[in-house]
XYZ file of C-alpha atoms in Angstrom:
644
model
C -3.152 8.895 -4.292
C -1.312 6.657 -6.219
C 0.256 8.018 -9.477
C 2.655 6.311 -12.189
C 4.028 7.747 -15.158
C 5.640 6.462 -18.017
C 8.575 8.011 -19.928
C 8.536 6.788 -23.811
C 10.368 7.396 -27.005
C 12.413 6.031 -29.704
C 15.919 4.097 -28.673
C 18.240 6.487 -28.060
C 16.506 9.825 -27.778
C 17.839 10.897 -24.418
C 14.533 8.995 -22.563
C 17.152 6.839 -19.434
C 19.060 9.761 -18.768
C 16.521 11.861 -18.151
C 14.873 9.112 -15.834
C 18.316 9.410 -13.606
C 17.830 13.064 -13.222
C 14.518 12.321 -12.165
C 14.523 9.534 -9.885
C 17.275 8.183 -7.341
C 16.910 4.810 -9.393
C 19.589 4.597 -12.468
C 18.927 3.033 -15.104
C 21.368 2.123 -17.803
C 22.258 4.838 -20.472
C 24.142 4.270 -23.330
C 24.970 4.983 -26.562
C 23.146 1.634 -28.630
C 19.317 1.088 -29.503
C 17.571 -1.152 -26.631
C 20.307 -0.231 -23.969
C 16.373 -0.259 -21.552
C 15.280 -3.010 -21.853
C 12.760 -4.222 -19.062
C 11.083 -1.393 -17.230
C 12.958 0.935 -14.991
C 10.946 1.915 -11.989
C 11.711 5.434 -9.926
C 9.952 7.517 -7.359
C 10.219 11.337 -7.307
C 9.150 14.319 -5.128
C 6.965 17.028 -5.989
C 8.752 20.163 -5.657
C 7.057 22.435 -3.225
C 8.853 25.588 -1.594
C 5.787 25.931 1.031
C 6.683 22.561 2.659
C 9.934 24.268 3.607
C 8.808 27.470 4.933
C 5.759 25.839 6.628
C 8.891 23.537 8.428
C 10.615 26.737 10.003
C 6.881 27.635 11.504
C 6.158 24.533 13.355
C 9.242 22.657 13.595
C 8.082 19.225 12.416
C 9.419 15.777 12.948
C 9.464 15.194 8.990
C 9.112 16.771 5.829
C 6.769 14.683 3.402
C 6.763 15.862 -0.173
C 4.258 14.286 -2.907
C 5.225 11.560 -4.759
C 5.072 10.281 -8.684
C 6.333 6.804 -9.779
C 8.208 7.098 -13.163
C 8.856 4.177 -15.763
C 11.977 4.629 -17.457
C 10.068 2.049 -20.793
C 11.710 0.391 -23.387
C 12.151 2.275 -26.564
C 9.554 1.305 -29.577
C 10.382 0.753 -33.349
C 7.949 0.293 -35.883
C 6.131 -2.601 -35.927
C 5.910 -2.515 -32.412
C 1.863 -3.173 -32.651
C 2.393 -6.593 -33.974
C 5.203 -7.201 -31.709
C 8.151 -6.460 -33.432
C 11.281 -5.212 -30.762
C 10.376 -5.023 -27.883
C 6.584 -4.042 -28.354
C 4.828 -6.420 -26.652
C 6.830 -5.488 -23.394
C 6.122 -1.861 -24.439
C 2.978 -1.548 -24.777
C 1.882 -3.488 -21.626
C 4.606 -1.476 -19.434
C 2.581 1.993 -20.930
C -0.812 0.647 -20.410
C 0.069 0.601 -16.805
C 0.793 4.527 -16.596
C -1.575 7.155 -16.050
C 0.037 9.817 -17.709
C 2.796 9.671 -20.858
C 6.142 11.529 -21.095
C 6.857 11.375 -24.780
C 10.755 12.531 -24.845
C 11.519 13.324 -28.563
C 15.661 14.065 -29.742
C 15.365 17.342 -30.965
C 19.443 17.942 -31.238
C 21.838 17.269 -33.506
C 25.200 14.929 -32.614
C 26.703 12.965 -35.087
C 28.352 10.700 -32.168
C 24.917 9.446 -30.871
C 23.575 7.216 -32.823
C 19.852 7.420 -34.079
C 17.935 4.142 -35.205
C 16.711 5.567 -38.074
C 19.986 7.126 -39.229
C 18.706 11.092 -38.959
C 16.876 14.203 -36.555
C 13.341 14.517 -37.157
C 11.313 14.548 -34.042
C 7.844 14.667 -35.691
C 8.748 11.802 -37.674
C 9.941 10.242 -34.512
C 6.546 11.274 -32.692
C 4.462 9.867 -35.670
C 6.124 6.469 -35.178
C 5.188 6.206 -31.736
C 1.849 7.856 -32.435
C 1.422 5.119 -35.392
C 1.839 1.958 -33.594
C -0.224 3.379 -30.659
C -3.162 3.951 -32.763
C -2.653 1.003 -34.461
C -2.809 -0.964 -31.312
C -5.882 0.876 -30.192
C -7.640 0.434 -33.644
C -7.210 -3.358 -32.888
C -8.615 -3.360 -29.540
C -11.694 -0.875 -31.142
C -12.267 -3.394 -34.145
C -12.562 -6.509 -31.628
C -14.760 -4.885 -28.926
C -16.729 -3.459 -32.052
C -17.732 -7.399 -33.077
C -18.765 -8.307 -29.543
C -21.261 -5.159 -29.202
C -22.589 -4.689 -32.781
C -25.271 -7.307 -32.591
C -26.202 -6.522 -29.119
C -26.564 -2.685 -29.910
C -28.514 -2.581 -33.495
C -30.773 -5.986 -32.668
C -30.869 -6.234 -28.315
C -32.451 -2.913 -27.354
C -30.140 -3.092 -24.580
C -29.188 0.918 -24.099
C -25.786 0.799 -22.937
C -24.685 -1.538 -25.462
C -25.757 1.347 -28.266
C -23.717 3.744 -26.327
C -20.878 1.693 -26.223
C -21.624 0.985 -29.911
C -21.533 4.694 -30.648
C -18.485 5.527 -28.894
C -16.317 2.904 -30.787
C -17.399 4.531 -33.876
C -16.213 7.973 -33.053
C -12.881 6.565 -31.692
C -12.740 3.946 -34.748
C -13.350 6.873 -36.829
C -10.814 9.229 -35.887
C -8.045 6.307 -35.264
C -8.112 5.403 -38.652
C -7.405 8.732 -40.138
C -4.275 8.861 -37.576
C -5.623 11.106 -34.689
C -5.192 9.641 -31.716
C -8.169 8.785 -29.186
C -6.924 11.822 -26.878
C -8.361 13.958 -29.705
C -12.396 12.478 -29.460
C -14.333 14.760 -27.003
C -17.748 13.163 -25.664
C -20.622 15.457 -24.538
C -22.352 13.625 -22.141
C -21.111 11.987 -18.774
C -22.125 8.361 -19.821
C -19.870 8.716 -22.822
C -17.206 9.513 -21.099
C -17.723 7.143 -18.592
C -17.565 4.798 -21.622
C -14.558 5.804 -22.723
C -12.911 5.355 -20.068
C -13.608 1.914 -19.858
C -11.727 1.194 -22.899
C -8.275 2.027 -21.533
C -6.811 2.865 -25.221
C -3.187 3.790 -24.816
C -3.427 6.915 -26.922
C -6.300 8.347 -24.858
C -3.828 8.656 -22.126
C -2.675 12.657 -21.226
C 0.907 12.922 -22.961
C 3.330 15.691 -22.149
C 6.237 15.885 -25.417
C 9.690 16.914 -23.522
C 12.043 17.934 -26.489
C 14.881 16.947 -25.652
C 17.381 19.857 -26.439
C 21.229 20.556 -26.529
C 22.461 23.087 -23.889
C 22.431 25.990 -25.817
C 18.904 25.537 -26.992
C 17.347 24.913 -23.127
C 16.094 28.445 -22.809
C 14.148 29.222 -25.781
C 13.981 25.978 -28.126
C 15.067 25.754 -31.669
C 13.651 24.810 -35.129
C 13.166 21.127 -34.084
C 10.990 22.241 -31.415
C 9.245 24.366 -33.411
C 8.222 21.910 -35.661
C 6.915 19.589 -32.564
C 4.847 22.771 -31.833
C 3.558 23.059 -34.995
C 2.820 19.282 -34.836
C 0.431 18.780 -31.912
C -0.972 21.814 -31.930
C -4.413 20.262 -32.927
C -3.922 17.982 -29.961
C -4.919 17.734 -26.100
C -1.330 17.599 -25.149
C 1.720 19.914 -23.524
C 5.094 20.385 -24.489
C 8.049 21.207 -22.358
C 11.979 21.616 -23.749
C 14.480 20.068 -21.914
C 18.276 18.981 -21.912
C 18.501 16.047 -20.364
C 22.704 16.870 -20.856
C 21.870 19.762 -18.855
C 19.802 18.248 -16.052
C 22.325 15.882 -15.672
C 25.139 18.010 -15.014
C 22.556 19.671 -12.585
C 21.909 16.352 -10.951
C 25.883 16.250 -10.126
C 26.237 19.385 -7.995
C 25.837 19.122 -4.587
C 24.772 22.396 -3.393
C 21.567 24.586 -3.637
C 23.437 27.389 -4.854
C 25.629 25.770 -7.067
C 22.889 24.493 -8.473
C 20.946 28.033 -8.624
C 23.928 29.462 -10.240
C 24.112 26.998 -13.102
C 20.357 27.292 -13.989
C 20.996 31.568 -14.405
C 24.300 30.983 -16.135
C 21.992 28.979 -18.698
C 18.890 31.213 -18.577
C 16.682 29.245 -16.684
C 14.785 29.981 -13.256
C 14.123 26.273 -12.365
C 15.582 22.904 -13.210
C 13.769 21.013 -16.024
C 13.148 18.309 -13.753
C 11.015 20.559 -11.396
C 9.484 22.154 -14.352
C 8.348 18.465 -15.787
C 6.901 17.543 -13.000
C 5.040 20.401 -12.291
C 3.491 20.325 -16.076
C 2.473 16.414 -14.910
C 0.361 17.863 -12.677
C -0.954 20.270 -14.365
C -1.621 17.626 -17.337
C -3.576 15.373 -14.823
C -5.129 18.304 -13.356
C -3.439 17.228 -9.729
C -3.245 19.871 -6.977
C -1.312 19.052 -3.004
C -2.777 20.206 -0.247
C -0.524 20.322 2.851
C -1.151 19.308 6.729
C 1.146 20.776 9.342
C 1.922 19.948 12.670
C 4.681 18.979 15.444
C 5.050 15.321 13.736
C 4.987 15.997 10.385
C 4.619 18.380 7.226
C 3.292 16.969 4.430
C 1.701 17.294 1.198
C -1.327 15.275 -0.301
C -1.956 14.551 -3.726
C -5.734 15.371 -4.886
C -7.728 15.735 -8.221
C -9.193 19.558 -9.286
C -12.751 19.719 -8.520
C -12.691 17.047 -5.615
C -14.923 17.894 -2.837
C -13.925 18.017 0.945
C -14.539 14.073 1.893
C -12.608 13.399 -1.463
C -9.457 15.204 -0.095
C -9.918 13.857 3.436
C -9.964 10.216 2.067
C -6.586 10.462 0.494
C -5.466 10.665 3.959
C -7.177 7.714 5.506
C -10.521 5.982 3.750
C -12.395 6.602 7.465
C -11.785 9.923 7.174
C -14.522 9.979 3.836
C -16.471 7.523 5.412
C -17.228 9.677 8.761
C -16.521 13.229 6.922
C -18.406 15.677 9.240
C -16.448 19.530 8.405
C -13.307 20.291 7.270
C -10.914 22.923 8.629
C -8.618 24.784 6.003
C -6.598 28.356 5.446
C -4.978 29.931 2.864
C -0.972 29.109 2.363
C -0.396 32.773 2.300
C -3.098 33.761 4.820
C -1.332 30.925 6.882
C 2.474 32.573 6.822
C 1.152 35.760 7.624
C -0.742 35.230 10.144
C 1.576 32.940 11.898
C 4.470 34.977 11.950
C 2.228 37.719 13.000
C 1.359 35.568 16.161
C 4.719 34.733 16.450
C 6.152 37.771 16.952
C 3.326 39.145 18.972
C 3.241 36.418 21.905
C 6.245 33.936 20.615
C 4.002 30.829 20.387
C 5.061 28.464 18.994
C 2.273 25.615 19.703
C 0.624 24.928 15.781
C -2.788 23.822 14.845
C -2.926 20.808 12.878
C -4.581 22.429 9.629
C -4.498 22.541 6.232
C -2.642 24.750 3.837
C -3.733 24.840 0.752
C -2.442 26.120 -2.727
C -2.010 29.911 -3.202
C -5.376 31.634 -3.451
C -7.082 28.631 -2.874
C -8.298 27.439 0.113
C -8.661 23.318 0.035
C -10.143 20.866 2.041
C -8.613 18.992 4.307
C -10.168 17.100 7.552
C -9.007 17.600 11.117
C -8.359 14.959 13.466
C -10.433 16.693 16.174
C -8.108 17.624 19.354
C -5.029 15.701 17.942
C -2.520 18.210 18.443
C -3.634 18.393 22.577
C -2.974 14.529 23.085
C 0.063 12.842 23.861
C 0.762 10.581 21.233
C 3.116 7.420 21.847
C 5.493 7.028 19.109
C 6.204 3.206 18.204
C 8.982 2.234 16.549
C 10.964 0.029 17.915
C 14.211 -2.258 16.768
C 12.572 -5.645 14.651
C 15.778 -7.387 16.324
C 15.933 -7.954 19.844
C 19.768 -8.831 20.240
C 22.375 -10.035 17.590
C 24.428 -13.180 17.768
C 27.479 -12.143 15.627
C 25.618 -11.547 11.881
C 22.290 -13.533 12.861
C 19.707 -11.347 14.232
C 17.001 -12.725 16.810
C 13.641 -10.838 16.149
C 11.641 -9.595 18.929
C 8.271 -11.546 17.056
C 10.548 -14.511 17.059
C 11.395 -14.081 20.932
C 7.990 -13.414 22.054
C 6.894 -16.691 20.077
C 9.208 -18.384 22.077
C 8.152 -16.921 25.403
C 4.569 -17.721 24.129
C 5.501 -21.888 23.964
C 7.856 -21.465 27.283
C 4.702 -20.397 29.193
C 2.490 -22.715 27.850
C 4.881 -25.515 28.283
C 5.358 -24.429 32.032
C 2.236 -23.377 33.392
C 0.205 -26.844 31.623
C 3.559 -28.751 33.022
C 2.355 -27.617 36.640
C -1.213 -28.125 36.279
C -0.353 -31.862 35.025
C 1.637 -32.249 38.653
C -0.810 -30.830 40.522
C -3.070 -33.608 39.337
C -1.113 -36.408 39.549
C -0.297 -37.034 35.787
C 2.929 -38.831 35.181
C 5.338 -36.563 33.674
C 6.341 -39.203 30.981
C 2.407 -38.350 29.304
C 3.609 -34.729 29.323
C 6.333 -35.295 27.481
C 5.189 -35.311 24.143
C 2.577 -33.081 24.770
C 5.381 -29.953 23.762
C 5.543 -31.600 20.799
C 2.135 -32.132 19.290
C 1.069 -28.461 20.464
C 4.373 -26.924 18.723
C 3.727 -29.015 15.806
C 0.046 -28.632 15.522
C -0.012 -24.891 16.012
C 2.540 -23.836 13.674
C 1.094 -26.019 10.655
C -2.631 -24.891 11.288
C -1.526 -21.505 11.715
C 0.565 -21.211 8.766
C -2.444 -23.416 6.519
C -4.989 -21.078 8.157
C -3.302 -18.030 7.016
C -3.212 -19.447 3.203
C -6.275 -20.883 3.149
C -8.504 -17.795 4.727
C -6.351 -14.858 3.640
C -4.532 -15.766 0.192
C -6.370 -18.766 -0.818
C -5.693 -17.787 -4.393
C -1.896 -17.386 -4.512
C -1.436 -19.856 -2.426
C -3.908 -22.692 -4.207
C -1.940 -21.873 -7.271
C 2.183 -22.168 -5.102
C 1.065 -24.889 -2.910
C 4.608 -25.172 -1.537
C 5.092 -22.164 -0.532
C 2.414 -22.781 1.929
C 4.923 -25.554 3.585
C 8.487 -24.140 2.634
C 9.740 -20.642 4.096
C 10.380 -19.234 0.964
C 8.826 -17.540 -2.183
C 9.845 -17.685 -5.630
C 10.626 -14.711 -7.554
C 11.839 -13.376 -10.692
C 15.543 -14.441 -9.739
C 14.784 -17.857 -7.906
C 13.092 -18.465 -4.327
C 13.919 -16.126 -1.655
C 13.601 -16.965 2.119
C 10.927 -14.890 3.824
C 10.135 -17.184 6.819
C 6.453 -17.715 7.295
C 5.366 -14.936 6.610
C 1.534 -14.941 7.534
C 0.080 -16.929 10.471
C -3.638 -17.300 11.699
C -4.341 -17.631 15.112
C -7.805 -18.972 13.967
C -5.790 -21.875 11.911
C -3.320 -22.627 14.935
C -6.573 -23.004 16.844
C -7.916 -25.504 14.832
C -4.300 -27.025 14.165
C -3.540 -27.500 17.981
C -6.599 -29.190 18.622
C -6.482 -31.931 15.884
C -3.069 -32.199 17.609
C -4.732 -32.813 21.184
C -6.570 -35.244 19.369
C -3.384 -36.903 17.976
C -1.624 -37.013 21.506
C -4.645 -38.315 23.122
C -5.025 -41.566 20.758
C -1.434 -41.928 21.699
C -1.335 -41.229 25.830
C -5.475 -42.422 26.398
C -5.551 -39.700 28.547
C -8.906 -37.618 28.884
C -9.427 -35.541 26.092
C -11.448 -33.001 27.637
C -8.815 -32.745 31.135
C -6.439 -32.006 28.299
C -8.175 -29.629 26.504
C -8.992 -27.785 29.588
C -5.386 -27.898 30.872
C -4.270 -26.332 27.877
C -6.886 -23.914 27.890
C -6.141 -22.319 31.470
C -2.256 -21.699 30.021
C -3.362 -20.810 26.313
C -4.207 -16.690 27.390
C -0.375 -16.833 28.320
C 0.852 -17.716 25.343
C -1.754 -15.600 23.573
C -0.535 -12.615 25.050
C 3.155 -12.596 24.291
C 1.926 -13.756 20.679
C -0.305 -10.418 20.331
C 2.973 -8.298 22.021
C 5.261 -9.830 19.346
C 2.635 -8.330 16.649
C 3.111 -5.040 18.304
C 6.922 -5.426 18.118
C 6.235 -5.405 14.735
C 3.716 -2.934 14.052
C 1.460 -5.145 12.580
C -2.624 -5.961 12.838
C -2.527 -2.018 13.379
C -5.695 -0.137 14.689
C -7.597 2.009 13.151
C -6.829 6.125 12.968
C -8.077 7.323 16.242
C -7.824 10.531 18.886
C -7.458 9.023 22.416
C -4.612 9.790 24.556
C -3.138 6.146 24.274
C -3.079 5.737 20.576
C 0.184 5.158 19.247
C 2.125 6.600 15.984
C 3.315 3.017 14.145
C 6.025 5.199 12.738
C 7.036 2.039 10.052
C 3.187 2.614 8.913
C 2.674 5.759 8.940
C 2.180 9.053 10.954
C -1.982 8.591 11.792
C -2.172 8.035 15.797
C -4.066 4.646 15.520
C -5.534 2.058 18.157
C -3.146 -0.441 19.444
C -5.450 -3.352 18.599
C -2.300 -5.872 19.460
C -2.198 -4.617 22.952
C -5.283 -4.255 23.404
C -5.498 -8.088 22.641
C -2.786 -8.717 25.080
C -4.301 -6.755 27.930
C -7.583 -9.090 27.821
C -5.509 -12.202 27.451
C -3.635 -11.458 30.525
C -7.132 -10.719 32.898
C -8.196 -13.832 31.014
C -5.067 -16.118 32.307
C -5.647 -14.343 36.225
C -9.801 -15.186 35.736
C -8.998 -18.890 34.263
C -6.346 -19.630 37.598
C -9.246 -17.753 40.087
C -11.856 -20.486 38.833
C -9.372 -23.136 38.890
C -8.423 -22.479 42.377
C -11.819 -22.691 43.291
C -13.325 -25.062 41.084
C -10.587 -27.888 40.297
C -13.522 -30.417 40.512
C -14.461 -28.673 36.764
C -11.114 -29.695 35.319
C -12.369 -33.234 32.590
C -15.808 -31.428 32.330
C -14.510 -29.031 29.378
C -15.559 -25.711 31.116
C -12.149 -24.350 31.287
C -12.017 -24.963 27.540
C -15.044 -23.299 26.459
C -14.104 -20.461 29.269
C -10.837 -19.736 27.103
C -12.883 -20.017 23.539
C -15.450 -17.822 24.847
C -13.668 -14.971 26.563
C -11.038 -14.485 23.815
C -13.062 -14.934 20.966
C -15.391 -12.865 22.146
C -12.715 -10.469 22.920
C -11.351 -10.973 19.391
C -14.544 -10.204 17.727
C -15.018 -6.564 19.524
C -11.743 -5.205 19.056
C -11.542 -6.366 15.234
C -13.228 -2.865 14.836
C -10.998 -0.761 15.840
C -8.080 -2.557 13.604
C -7.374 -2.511 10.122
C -9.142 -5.026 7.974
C -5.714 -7.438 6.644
C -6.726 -7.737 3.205
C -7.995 -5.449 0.881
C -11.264 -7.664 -0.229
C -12.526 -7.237 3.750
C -13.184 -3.431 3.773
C -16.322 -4.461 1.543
C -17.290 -6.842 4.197
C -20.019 -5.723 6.858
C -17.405 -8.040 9.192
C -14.135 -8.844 8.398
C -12.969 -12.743 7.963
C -11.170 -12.238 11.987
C -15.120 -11.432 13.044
C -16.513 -14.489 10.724
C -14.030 -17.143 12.046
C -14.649 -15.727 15.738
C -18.061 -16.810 15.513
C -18.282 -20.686 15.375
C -15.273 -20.571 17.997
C -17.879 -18.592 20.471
C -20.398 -21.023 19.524
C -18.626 -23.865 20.541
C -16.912 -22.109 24.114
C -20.928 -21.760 25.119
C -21.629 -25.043 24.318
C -18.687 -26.651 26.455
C -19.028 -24.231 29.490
C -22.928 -25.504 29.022
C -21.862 -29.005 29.670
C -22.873 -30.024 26.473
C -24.224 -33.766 26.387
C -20.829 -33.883 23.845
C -18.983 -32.915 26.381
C -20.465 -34.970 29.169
C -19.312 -38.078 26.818
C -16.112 -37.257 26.219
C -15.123 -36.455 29.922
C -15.918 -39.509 30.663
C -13.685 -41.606 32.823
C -11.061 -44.450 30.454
């Protein structure tokens, strides 16, 4: 599960260097208010020792830790609820976070510069605090006027609870308590709460931000934090963010074990902050182990078993039938016990859960028995001195080459001059590419797209620092349907050729170029299957570590005993060629096709999953329709094979 958190303060209390210590990302640090300026984002690990020891047991590919994202966020003045500094920016950047680290200065140096000219933390926290509350008091006052009427006059029941939870958090805001500190009884209270999203009813962790000699036990400063919040639902950790980074800039383990005892410590502050994040958002990991990977999932205390299981895949939730679990410490015993009794080293996929607690976790039912195939392969086929040629882009290619030679022979074999092929290429290249670009924007992203129209026609996107080429990114083999046969269309008004021997031509070469289309998508692990347990399913390492149905080859396989059933029934039927059979024989048996194995691949939008078919299924559909009708001899049909 996703999880952000934001690291706020004053300018210059020590909040960007203790995002470097955190997170691999740097931010600037320096010794003037507003060196932060936009939002700094970072990922960190969770520290876990039992990912480590459960590593020597069963000799994994990986080691995956759990993950936080942290915000390094600008620093806030006074003021900063009516948009004063950089408030604005500061208060949407927080509202983003689920959890707040409040970092106050509790040292004294004369050489860094505070904006407000002295130490005093709890002045510094009441600041923030202040212009928080403030903030939410505005948003409280304004959704108060839209429910007032509707509560005392409407009847209507869950506009008076809304009504009556304002007033509580209106009352408390305005004699300076923060939301955090309103406690609701009932679920449906809560539940409106939580709807509010007020900044200050966010968890918040105060680091004090110490000098090295106060790291171990605090000093008066942080006493007088304590003393502070002690009437609030919130947790305080000291820190020396001096400290951590001089940590940060050993290289060993026991250099860096050595340096924490020479200061009194057992574990870095960094370790020690996230852990209390955790704890603050009442988080918990529970761990899978197994020959591909170790890793730990992030869950929330109290979740039941298909909870857990869904933070590994959504279909595990969906089709949750038992989960199989043991103890961490159970786990280690046990294991080396077995170990040193018959040396096995063959491992259970199973989950290990925290100590004295056994979670939930679901198995994927004979996995570790199966021969997985591991895909992933090179994106770049060859290189031609510093430009690369991708193996999508080559299998495109291969796609038109057969297309262009197979329809090229059929139009001999018939008798059809080769200056009306000629410009055939052409159309088809031109026509596919457009619709299946267009058909891509228009069913997929119709709403980014609509609103950057050129970026549906220009191989680039703009961003924050200009437009950036990204190559068409996104094409619909529905839309390069439709776009190659308004282009048959074209090229017919312009050769007078039949329009249905043309569209059936085409149609015996199109499963060719199909194919190599659908093996270019598995080239790039892309239009990925679903999780899965048979022997063929492959690992899409770039995805992630699930063994999932290859739905792209899958695709390809049919395409190709599509292309050998098309030549069979043109070898024996030629006399069908004009008639439009051939082209409602390739619309039927790969739409058809299409529409099946959609369900064992990933929906490729988020908006599908709530679909009872996804848009592939829905677009399959009139394209089936219309392959019946033509291999019917449709009285359509009948007309336009007529001899010119």
């Amino acid at each position: 599960m996703a999880l952000k958190a934001g690291i706020v303060g004053l300018p210059n209390v020590g909040k960007s260097t203790l995002f470097n210590c955190l997170s691999s990302a740097k931010a600037q640090a320096a010794n003037f208010p507003f060196c932060t300026i936009d939002a700094q984002m970072g990922q960190i690990t969770v520290p876990d020792e039992r990912l480590n020891k459960l590593a020597e047991l069963v000799h994994p590919g990986r080691i995956v830790p759990a993950t936080c994202d942290i915000v390094d966020i600008a620093g806030l003045v006074k003021g900063a609820s009516k948009g004063e500094g950089l408030g604005n920016q500061f208060l949407g950047n927080i509202r983003e976070t689920d959890a707040i680290i409040h970092v106050l200065r509790c040292f004294d140096n004369d050489n860094i510069v505070h904006v407000d000219g002295s130490v005093d933390p709890v002045r510094d926290k009441e600041i923030i605090d202040t212009e928080l509350q403030l903030k939410d008091l505005e948003t409280i006052e304004n959704r108060i006027k839209r429910v007032e009427k509707v509560a005392k006059v409407g009847g209507d029941k869950q506009a008076k609870l809304e009504y009556d939870v304002l007033l509580q958090y209106k009352a408390a805001l305005e004699q300076g308590k923060s939301a955090r500190t309103v406690a609701f009884e009932s679920e449906d209270e809560q539940q409106a709460a939580k709807n509010l999203f007020l900044l200050t009813a966010k968890p918040v962790l105060y680091v004090c931000n110490v000098d090295d000699t106060s790291a171990a036990h605090g000093n008066a400063h942080v006493d007088a934090v304590r003393e502070a919040i002690k009437d609030e639902n919130a947790e305080l950790l000291i820190i020396s963010a001096q400290t951590e980074a001089d940590i940060a800039e050993l290289e060993s383990y026991e250099e860096k074990q050595m340096f924490l005892e020479d200061m009194g410590l057992k574990e870095s502050g960094c370790d020690r902050l996230i852990k209390a994040i955790y704890h603050l958002l009442d988080l918990q990991t529970f761990i899978t182990a197994g020959e591909m990977e170790v890793k730990a999932w992030t869950f929330r205390k109290g979740w039941k078993a298909p909870q857990c299981a869904g933070v590994i895949h959504t279909d595990f939730e969906k089709g949750f039938i038992r989960a199989e679990v043991i103890n961490y410490d159970d786990y280690i015993r046990y294991r080396r016990t077995r170990s040193r009794q018959d040396g096995s080293g063959r491992k259970r996929l199973c989950g290990a859960g925290r100590r004295h607690h056994a979670l939930p976790f679901q198995r994927m039912t004979a996995m570790d028995n199966l021969l997985f195939i591991t895909w992933n392969p090179d994106l770049f086929a060859f290189h031609l001195g510093g430009f690369g040629v991708r193996w999508y882009s080559l299998c495109w290619c291969f796609a038109l080459l057969a297309a262009y030679v197979l329809v090229q022979r059929l139009y001999r074999q018939q008798h059809i001059a080769d200056k009306l092929f000629d410009p055939l290429f052409f159309y088809c290249f031109v026509g596919i590419l457009v619709g299946a670009r267009l058909g891509h924007c228009l069913f997929y992203e119709p709403g980014y797209f609509l609103a950057h129209p050129l970026e549906m026609i220009l191989p680039m996107r703009q961003t924050a620092n200009g437009w950036t080429f990204t190559g068409y990114a996104g094409l619909a083999s529905h839309g390069g349907t439709i776009g190659l046969m308004l282009a048959l269309w074209l090229y017919v008004r312009k050769t007078k050729l039949n329009i249905m021997r043309v569209l059936d031509n085409i149609a015996i070469a199109t499963p060719a170029s199909a194919m190599f289309i659908r093996l270019g998508n598995l080239m790039n692990s892309e239009i990925i299957g679903k999780p899965t347990d048979v022997p063929w399913a492959f690992v899409f390492e770039r995805v992630d570590m699930l063994p999932r149905h290859p739905g792209q080859l899958y695709e390809a396989i049919c395409y190709f005993v599509f292309l050998i059933a098309g030549y069979v029934l043109y070898h024996k039927y030629p006399q069908k060629v004009g008639t439009g059979f051939y082209f409602g024989f390739c619309l039927t048996t790969i739409f058809t096709a299409r529409f099946f194995i959609e369900y064992t691949k990933e929906v490729q939008e988020a908006w599908e999953a709530a679909m009872p078919i996804n848009m592939g299924q829905i677009l399959s559909i009139p394209f089936i329709l219309l392959g019946a009708y033509c291999m019917a001899g449709g009285k359509l049909c009948r007309k336009l094979g007529e001899p010119r």
